[in-house]
Amino acid sequence: MLHAHMSYGRGGVDVNGVPQPFQPNPNVPLLTDGQMVDDIPPEQHALVPSFIGGGGKRIHPLPYADPNLPVQPRSMDPSKDLAAYGYGSVAWKERMESWKQKQERLHQMRNDGGGKDWDGDGDDGDLPLIFSPVELLYHFGWTKMDEARQPLSRKVPIPSSQINPYRMVIIIRLVVLGFFFHYRVMHPVPDAFALWLISVICEIWFAMSWILDQFPKWFPIERETYLDRLTLRFDKEGQTSQLAPIDFFVSTVDPLKEPPLVTANTVLSILAVDYPVDKVSCYVSDDGAAMLTFEALSETSEFAKKWVPFCKKYSIEPRAPEWYFQQKIDYLKDKVAPYFVRERRAMKREYEEFKVRINALVAKAQKVPEEGWTMQDGTPWPGNNVRDHPGMIQVFLGQSGGHDIEGNELPRLVYVSREKRPGYNHHKKAGAMNALVRVSAVLTNAPYMLNLDCDHYINNSKAIKEAMCFMMDPLVGKKVCYVQFPQRFDGIDRHDRYANRNVVFFDINMKGLDGIQGPIYVGTGCVFRRQALYGYDAPKTKKPPSRTCNCWPKWCICCCCFGDRKSKKKTTKPKTEKKKRSFFKRAENQSPAYALGEIEEGAPGAENEKAGIVNQQKLEKKFGQSSVFVASTLLENGGTLKSASPASLLKEAIHVISCGYEDKTDWGKEIGWIYGSVTEDILTGFKMHCHGWRSIYCIPKLPAFKGSAPLNLSDRLHQVLRWALGSVEIFFSNHCPLWYGYGGGLKCLERFSYINSIVYPFTSIPLLAYCTLPAICLLTGKFITPELTNVASLWFMSLFICIFATGILEMRWSGVGIDDWWRNEQFWVIGGVSSHLFALFQGLLKVIAGIDTSFTVTSKGGDDEEFSELYTFKWTTLLIPPTTLLLLNFIGVVAGVSNAINNGYESWGPLFGKLFFAFWVIVHLYPFLKGLVGRQNRTPTIVIVWSILLASIFSLLWVRIDPFLAKNDGPLLEECGLDCN
Ligand SMILES: O=c1ccn([C@@H]2O[C@H](COP(=O)(O)OP(=O)(O)O[C@H]3O[C@H](CO)[C@@H](O)[C@H](O)[C@H]3O)[C@@H](O)[C@H]2O)c(=O)[nH]1
Ligand SMILES: [Mn+2]
């Protein structure tokens, strides 16, 4: 308090940039742990978190096979029923009985098949297949009610005409690979033994990584959701919605790299989402404790009051204003009502004013005043020291925090900045997410949550409903830990030079995984089941005794060859059982929330109560010292304890984001987002799969979420470096999928995929070697194979054809285009020889020297000139290895060609193989070369590079064919290893 506070209040700026007094929201006091809730005037108590307990009636989803529930056909007007079908008659009772039996059989069948996860024929829960339509009509009449009982989603298998040839080619490729290696190993090159050995080792490694990548793609599936059935079932018009509440998490850290306008758009798209308002809460985690983020959020909450009703009234898409107004559609075309045109124009203006206010805040935040930031009421901003500040929570909007301009309620919006103190490990994003898990549990405790990076806005306002089609499905739902949506991106250059879109991963690999145990979690755009994040095992389904192996169809080769569980099973059954239990403590690790029903049924009394106390202590050891939080974990369907006062809950919320809270608890080890890697996402998903959960991959036609990606080469390489580093960290941790979690619920092909996702950085070493080989071959005139016999060349050719064929067939079933596929190949090499390589060394450094790795946030594009980012060149050491490789191979080509010219026609034959090899490297690195030479349309540097290359070749040519120069072909002929006699 020594410094005079400058009045950096929460002042806004009007359209003309003239500062305006900000309308502070007096109802929403900022609460930090330095301030007791009791300090807040009581009239504000009611206003702050009065939404608590407002989660609405949470009901258990209706199971299909319970005829006593209201959604059953007989629940219609009974008098009508009576007349039409003879309600109550013997015949009716019989029909009812037989129906019940059928339902039970059906239920049993499904459970037996573990939800038919493995059948892959896609008819998962097709009710109409069980009943003939006539039968249905006879029994109940085909009404909307029946529709409501239908499954909410369906597996769509890949047509067998597409998948079977693909599988066949994979098998053929495997066989050919066998013969190929047989030849390679049996035929060393005597005069270039080292070259031969290195190349064979590399090839074996590539083959192994191919197997790891290939087999998880054996059972790809797609899915289809039925939103109308969801609506009929849970969200009927005129009734209170029975959809489950959901908490949204948005993470942001650095307002300079992640512009507040970007975050604001994400938040606005959440607030306007097509979901019952009282079931939506949005939590924003600010790891940068920036007053800028706070103020921007405050502005956003004001703007939301106009934006949200506008979105809902006209059902516009997407509901992030920046992207909505950027759409180049002719909204006048389809005879839209004139008032819409008027309102749209008005809203656009409002948004522009909002943007100006945000930009003014950003401009103001560029220079930190000496004494730090001061809030409008004159108190210093508690987060002035980013590394040492109290936890902060602020509730905007919500039931009493202000209605929209039409008087409707708005979703609650909560600003959270967890406490930071020096000497604590904050665990980057994972730590931030865990803080949000707890805060949200205390304040709203929705049974589901969606996490988004600050730049990933909701592009399809029905996305949450899509997820609920899986989560709320009484049959499939219970075992689902999360529903992952693919990441889609805006503003990527048309050719997607650096494979930012990751199409191959999102449209091929993930679909493959969905046919096994579900996609891996990619860090954003993912709806979680809260209980699954609490480290519990998936609820058990009764399996038929015959099914011994949980890793896919019984004939699954992996089980036999890699002996995951089946082989163990074969030897001694009890041993397996025991091992399983000791590893995962299965019996104890069931969610108490799920077991709650059983407890209630059992005899109540002192015994249960005592057990309850012990249990409470156990839970507090696991979840931390917050009784409110622990109590919340017991509610399967979410909701908060209505008895607690809002003020005390806020106090509790501050408590659970304090930095000592996680000490000696299971947070980050067993619970929540898992610590220990900068790619916390892989670890977190992996843990859940190990607990036997399944995840779901959901690809709505209109992309659910969209985000931004780093555009220029250096940023992209750094992003890939961080991902690879995360993988290396996992590799050296105790969570390494190679060794971890056997005997748990992880299926073996799923394990393959996890192994693949953490060992891939190691491929950088053979890749680097293999890319250097052609240059060496060209310079020395030696080669990695002896002269090919006819049989040998047959194997080489077949292998090439197989590689091609798998690629083409893969593109066919997945719908991925050749350009995306090829980009992916190219970037695999580019990233491999630069980012992955550095990641490997940094990872090793961490293991050996304990140097911690950092999470460098990728900057999210502002609204610069289009694609200027793509061409910006930033120097980084990551550029060295690929540049060197390129140069080496260019030199090799020049040298090789000049040698051949020197030696006459005979030497062109063997040269061809080497040139092809070098060419392979160069075309893969081509996008890198383009990135290296900078802006294409200003300085066509690429042309210069090519011209230098061509010039040198031609000049050499000229020198060599100079008739005055004597030909000297003797020694060089020997070098190429050919006997030309
Ligand atoms: O200490 C930190 C560091 C990062 N973040 C947030 O993490 C998110 C992801 O960061 P970004 O730089 O955008 O990383 P990307 O490589 O683009 O993200 C991908 O890869 C990450 C794993 O490395 C995942 O966490 C992301 O969800 C996924 O989109 C952003 O919202 C950040 O605000 C934090 O909240 N706290
Ligand atoms: Mn990102």
CSV table of N, CA and C and ligand atoms in Angstrom, one decimal, residues 250-254 257-258 285-288 418 420 426-433 451-456 487 489 521-525 673 677-682 708-710 716 718-720 722-724 726 855-860, ligand 1:
chain,number,residue,atom,x,y,z
A,250,VAL,N,-12.1,-24.3,-19.5
A,250,VAL,CA,-11.3,-23.6,-20.5
A,250,VAL,C,-9.9,-23.3,-19.9
A,251,SER,N,-8.8,-23.6,-20.5
A,251,SER,CA,-7.5,-23.3,-19.9
A,251,SER,C,-6.8,-22.3,-20.7
A,252,THR,N,-6.3,-21.3,-20.0
A,252,THR,CA,-5.5,-20.3,-20.7
A,252,THR,C,-4.3,-19.9,-19.7
A,253,VAL,N,-3.2,-19.5,-20.3
A,253,VAL,CA,-2.1,-19.2,-19.4
A,253,VAL,C,-1.4,-17.9,-19.7
A,254,ASP,N,-1.3,-17.6,-21.0
A,254,ASP,CA,-0.5,-16.4,-21.3
A,254,ASP,C,-1.3,-15.5,-22.2
A,257,LYS,N,0.3,-14.6,-25.7
A,257,LYS,CA,0.3,-15.6,-26.7
A,257,LYS,C,-1.0,-16.2,-27.0
A,258,GLU,N,-1.9,-16.1,-26.1
A,258,GLU,CA,-3.3,-16.5,-26.3
A,258,GLU,C,-4.2,-15.4,-26.1
A,285,SER,N,-9.8,-21.4,-16.4
A,285,SER,CA,-8.6,-21.4,-15.6
A,285,SER,C,-7.6,-20.5,-16.2
A,286,ASP,N,-7.1,-19.5,-15.4
A,286,ASP,CA,-6.1,-18.6,-15.8
A,286,ASP,C,-4.8,-18.9,-15.1
A,287,ASP,N,-3.9,-19.6,-15.7
A,287,ASP,CA,-2.7,-19.9,-15.1
A,287,ASP,C,-1.7,-18.8,-15.1
A,288,GLY,N,-2.0,-17.7,-15.8
A,288,GLY,CA,-1.2,-16.6,-15.9
A,288,GLY,C,-1.6,-15.5,-14.9
A,418,ARG,N,-5.7,-20.6,-9.9
A,418,ARG,CA,-5.3,-21.4,-8.7
A,418,ARG,C,-4.1,-20.7,-8.0
A,420,LYS,N,-0.5,-19.9,-6.6
A,420,LYS,CA,0.8,-20.3,-7.0
A,420,LYS,C,1.8,-19.8,-5.9
A,426,HIS,N,3.7,-27.0,-10.1
A,426,HIS,CA,2.3,-26.7,-10.5
A,426,HIS,C,1.8,-27.6,-11.6
A,427,HIS,N,2.7,-28.4,-12.2
A,427,HIS,CA,2.2,-29.4,-13.1
A,427,HIS,C,1.5,-28.8,-14.3
A,428,LYS,N,1.8,-27.6,-14.7
A,428,LYS,CA,1.4,-27.1,-16.0
A,428,LYS,C,-0.2,-27.2,-16.2
A,429,LYS,N,-0.5,-27.7,-17.4
A,429,LYS,CA,-1.9,-27.7,-17.7
A,429,LYS,C,-2.6,-28.8,-16.9
A,430,ALA,N,-2.0,-29.9,-16.6
A,430,ALA,CA,-2.6,-30.9,-15.9
A,430,ALA,C,-3.0,-30.4,-14.5
A,431,GLY,N,-2.1,-29.6,-13.9
A,431,GLY,CA,-2.4,-29.1,-12.6
A,431,GLY,C,-3.6,-28.1,-12.6
A,432,ALA,N,-3.6,-27.3,-13.7
A,432,ALA,CA,-4.7,-26.4,-13.8
A,432,ALA,C,-6.1,-27.1,-14.0
A,433,MET,N,-6.0,-28.2,-14.8
A,433,MET,CA,-7.3,-28.9,-15.0
A,433,MET,C,-7.8,-29.6,-13.7
A,451,ASN,N,-13.4,-30.4,-21.6
A,451,ASN,CA,-12.3,-29.5,-21.5
A,451,ASN,C,-11.9,-29.0,-22.9
A,452,LEU,N,-11.6,-27.7,-23.0
A,452,LEU,CA,-11.2,-27.1,-24.2
A,452,LEU,C,-10.0,-26.2,-24.0
A,453,ASP,N,-9.1,-26.2,-24.9
A,453,ASP,CA,-8.0,-25.2,-24.9
A,453,ASP,C,-8.6,-23.9,-25.2
A,454,CYS,N,-8.0,-22.8,-24.8
A,454,CYS,CA,-8.6,-21.5,-24.9
A,454,CYS,C,-8.9,-21.1,-26.4
A,455,ASP,N,-8.3,-21.8,-27.3
A,455,ASP,CA,-8.5,-21.4,-28.7
A,455,ASP,C,-9.5,-22.3,-29.4
A,456,HIS,N,-10.0,-23.3,-28.7
A,456,HIS,CA,-10.9,-24.3,-29.3
A,456,HIS,C,-12.3,-23.9,-29.0
A,487,GLN,N,-9.9,-33.1,-33.5
A,487,GLN,CA,-9.5,-31.6,-33.5
A,487,GLN,C,-9.6,-31.2,-34.9
A,489,PHE,N,-9.3,-27.5,-37.4
A,489,PHE,CA,-8.6,-26.2,-37.3
A,489,PHE,C,-9.1,-25.2,-38.3
A,521,TYR,N,-7.0,-39.8,-25.7
A,521,TYR,CA,-7.4,-38.4,-25.3
A,521,TYR,C,-6.4,-37.4,-25.9
A,522,VAL,N,-6.9,-36.4,-26.6
A,522,VAL,CA,-5.9,-35.5,-27.3
A,522,VAL,C,-5.8,-34.1,-26.6
A,523,GLY,N,-6.4,-34.0,-25.4
A,523,GLY,CA,-6.1,-32.8,-24.7
A,523,GLY,C,-7.2,-31.7,-24.8
A,524,THR,N,-8.0,-31.8,-25.8
A,524,THR,CA,-9.1,-30.8,-25.9
A,524,THR,C,-10.3,-31.4,-26.7
A,525,GLY,N,-11.4,-30.8,-26.5
A,525,GLY,CA,-12.6,-31.3,-27.2
A,525,GLY,C,-13.0,-32.7,-26.8
A,673,TRP,N,-6.3,-35.4,-14.1
A,673,TRP,CA,-5.2,-35.4,-15.1
A,673,TRP,C,-3.9,-35.9,-14.5
A,677,SER,N,4.2,-35.6,-17.5
A,677,SER,CA,4.6,-35.4,-18.9
A,677,SER,C,3.9,-34.2,-19.4
A,678,VAL,N,4.6,-33.5,-20.4
A,678,VAL,CA,4.0,-32.3,-21.0
A,678,VAL,C,2.8,-32.7,-21.9
A,679,THR,N,2.8,-34.0,-22.3
A,679,THR,CA,1.6,-34.5,-23.0
A,679,THR,C,0.7,-35.2,-21.9
A,680,GLU,N,0.2,-34.4,-21.0
A,680,GLU,CA,-0.7,-35.0,-20.0
A,680,GLU,C,-1.8,-35.8,-20.5
A,681,ASP,N,-2.2,-35.4,-21.8
A,681,ASP,CA,-3.4,-36.0,-22.4
A,681,ASP,C,-3.2,-37.5,-22.6
A,682,ILE,N,-2.1,-37.9,-23.1
A,682,ILE,CA,-1.9,-39.3,-23.4
A,682,ILE,C,-2.0,-40.1,-22.1
A,708,SER,N,-7.0,-23.4,-33.4
A,708,SER,CA,-5.9,-22.8,-34.2
A,708,SER,C,-4.7,-23.7,-34.1
A,709,ALA,N,-3.8,-23.6,-35.1
A,709,ALA,CA,-2.6,-24.4,-35.1
A,709,ALA,C,-1.5,-23.5,-35.4
A,710,PRO,N,-0.3,-23.8,-35.0
A,710,PRO,CA,0.9,-23.0,-35.3
A,710,PRO,C,1.1,-23.0,-36.8
A,716,ARG,N,5.7,-24.8,-35.5
A,716,ARG,CA,5.2,-26.1,-35.6
A,716,ARG,C,6.2,-27.1,-35.1
A,718,HIS,N,8.4,-26.7,-32.9
A,718,HIS,CA,8.5,-26.6,-31.4
A,718,HIS,C,7.3,-27.3,-30.8
A,719,GLN,N,6.1,-27.2,-31.4
A,719,GLN,CA,5.0,-27.9,-30.9
A,719,GLN,C,5.2,-29.4,-31.0
A,720,VAL,N,5.7,-29.9,-32.1
A,720,VAL,CA,6.0,-31.3,-32.3
A,720,VAL,C,7.0,-31.8,-31.3
A,722,ARG,N,7.5,-30.5,-28.3
A,722,ARG,CA,6.9,-30.7,-27.0
A,722,ARG,C,6.1,-32.0,-26.9
A,723,TRP,N,5.4,-32.3,-28.0
A,723,TRP,CA,4.6,-33.6,-28.0
A,723,TRP,C,5.6,-34.8,-27.8
A,724,ALA,N,6.7,-34.7,-28.6
A,724,ALA,CA,7.6,-35.9,-28.6
A,724,ALA,C,8.3,-36.0,-27.3
A,726,GLY,N,7.0,-35.0,-24.5
A,726,GLY,CA,6.0,-35.6,-23.6
A,726,GLY,C,6.1,-37.2,-23.7
A,855,PHE,N,6.7,-26.2,-20.6
A,855,PHE,CA,5.6,-26.3,-21.5
A,855,PHE,C,5.5,-24.9,-22.3
A,856,THR,N,6.1,-24.9,-23.5
A,856,THR,CA,6.1,-23.7,-24.2
A,856,THR,C,4.8,-23.6,-25.0
A,857,VAL,N,4.0,-22.6,-24.6
A,857,VAL,CA,2.6,-22.5,-25.2
A,857,VAL,C,2.8,-22.0,-26.6
A,858,THR,N,2.1,-22.6,-27.5
A,858,THR,CA,2.1,-22.2,-28.9
A,858,THR,C,1.3,-20.9,-29.0
A,859,SER,N,1.8,-19.9,-29.8
A,859,SER,CA,1.0,-18.7,-29.9
A,859,SER,C,-0.2,-18.9,-30.8
A,860,LYS,N,-1.3,-18.4,-30.4
A,860,LYS,CA,-2.5,-18.6,-31.2
A,860,LYS,C,-2.6,-17.3,-32.1
B,1,LIG,O1,0.9,-24.2,-17.7
B,1,LIG,C1,0.1,-24.3,-18.5
B,1,LIG,C2,0.4,-24.5,-19.9
B,1,LIG,C3,-0.6,-24.6,-20.8
B,1,LIG,N1,-1.9,-24.5,-20.5
B,1,LIG,C4,-2.9,-24.6,-21.5
B,1,LIG,O2,-2.8,-25.7,-22.3
B,1,LIG,C5,-3.4,-25.6,-23.5
B,1,LIG,C6,-2.7,-26.2,-24.7
B,1,LIG,O3,-1.5,-25.5,-25.0
B,1,LIG,P1,-1.0,-25.2,-26.5
B,1,LIG,O4,0.2,-24.4,-26.5
B,1,LIG,O5,-2.1,-24.7,-27.3
B,1,LIG,O6,-0.6,-26.6,-27.0
B,1,LIG,P2,-1.0,-27.5,-28.3
B,1,LIG,O7,0.2,-28.2,-28.7
B,1,LIG,O8,-1.6,-26.7,-29.3
B,1,LIG,O9,-2.0,-28.4,-27.6
B,1,LIG,C7,-2.2,-29.8,-27.8
B,1,LIG,O10,-1.3,-30.6,-27.0
B,1,LIG,C8,-1.3,-30.4,-25.6
B,1,LIG,C9,-0.4,-31.4,-25.0
B,1,LIG,O11,0.9,-31.1,-25.2
B,1,LIG,C10,-2.7,-30.6,-25.1
B,1,LIG,O12,-2.7,-30.3,-23.7
B,1,LIG,C11,-3.7,-29.7,-25.8
B,1,LIG,O13,-5.0,-29.9,-25.3
B,1,LIG,C12,-3.6,-30.0,-27.3
B,1,LIG,O14,-4.5,-29.2,-28.0
B,1,LIG,C13,-3.7,-24.1,-23.7
B,1,LIG,O15,-5.1,-23.9,-23.5
B,1,LIG,C14,-2.9,-23.5,-22.5
B,1,LIG,O16,-3.6,-22.4,-22.0
B,1,LIG,C15,-2.2,-24.2,-19.2
B,1,LIG,O17,-3.4,-24.1,-18.8
B,1,LIG,N2,-1.2,-24.1,-18.2
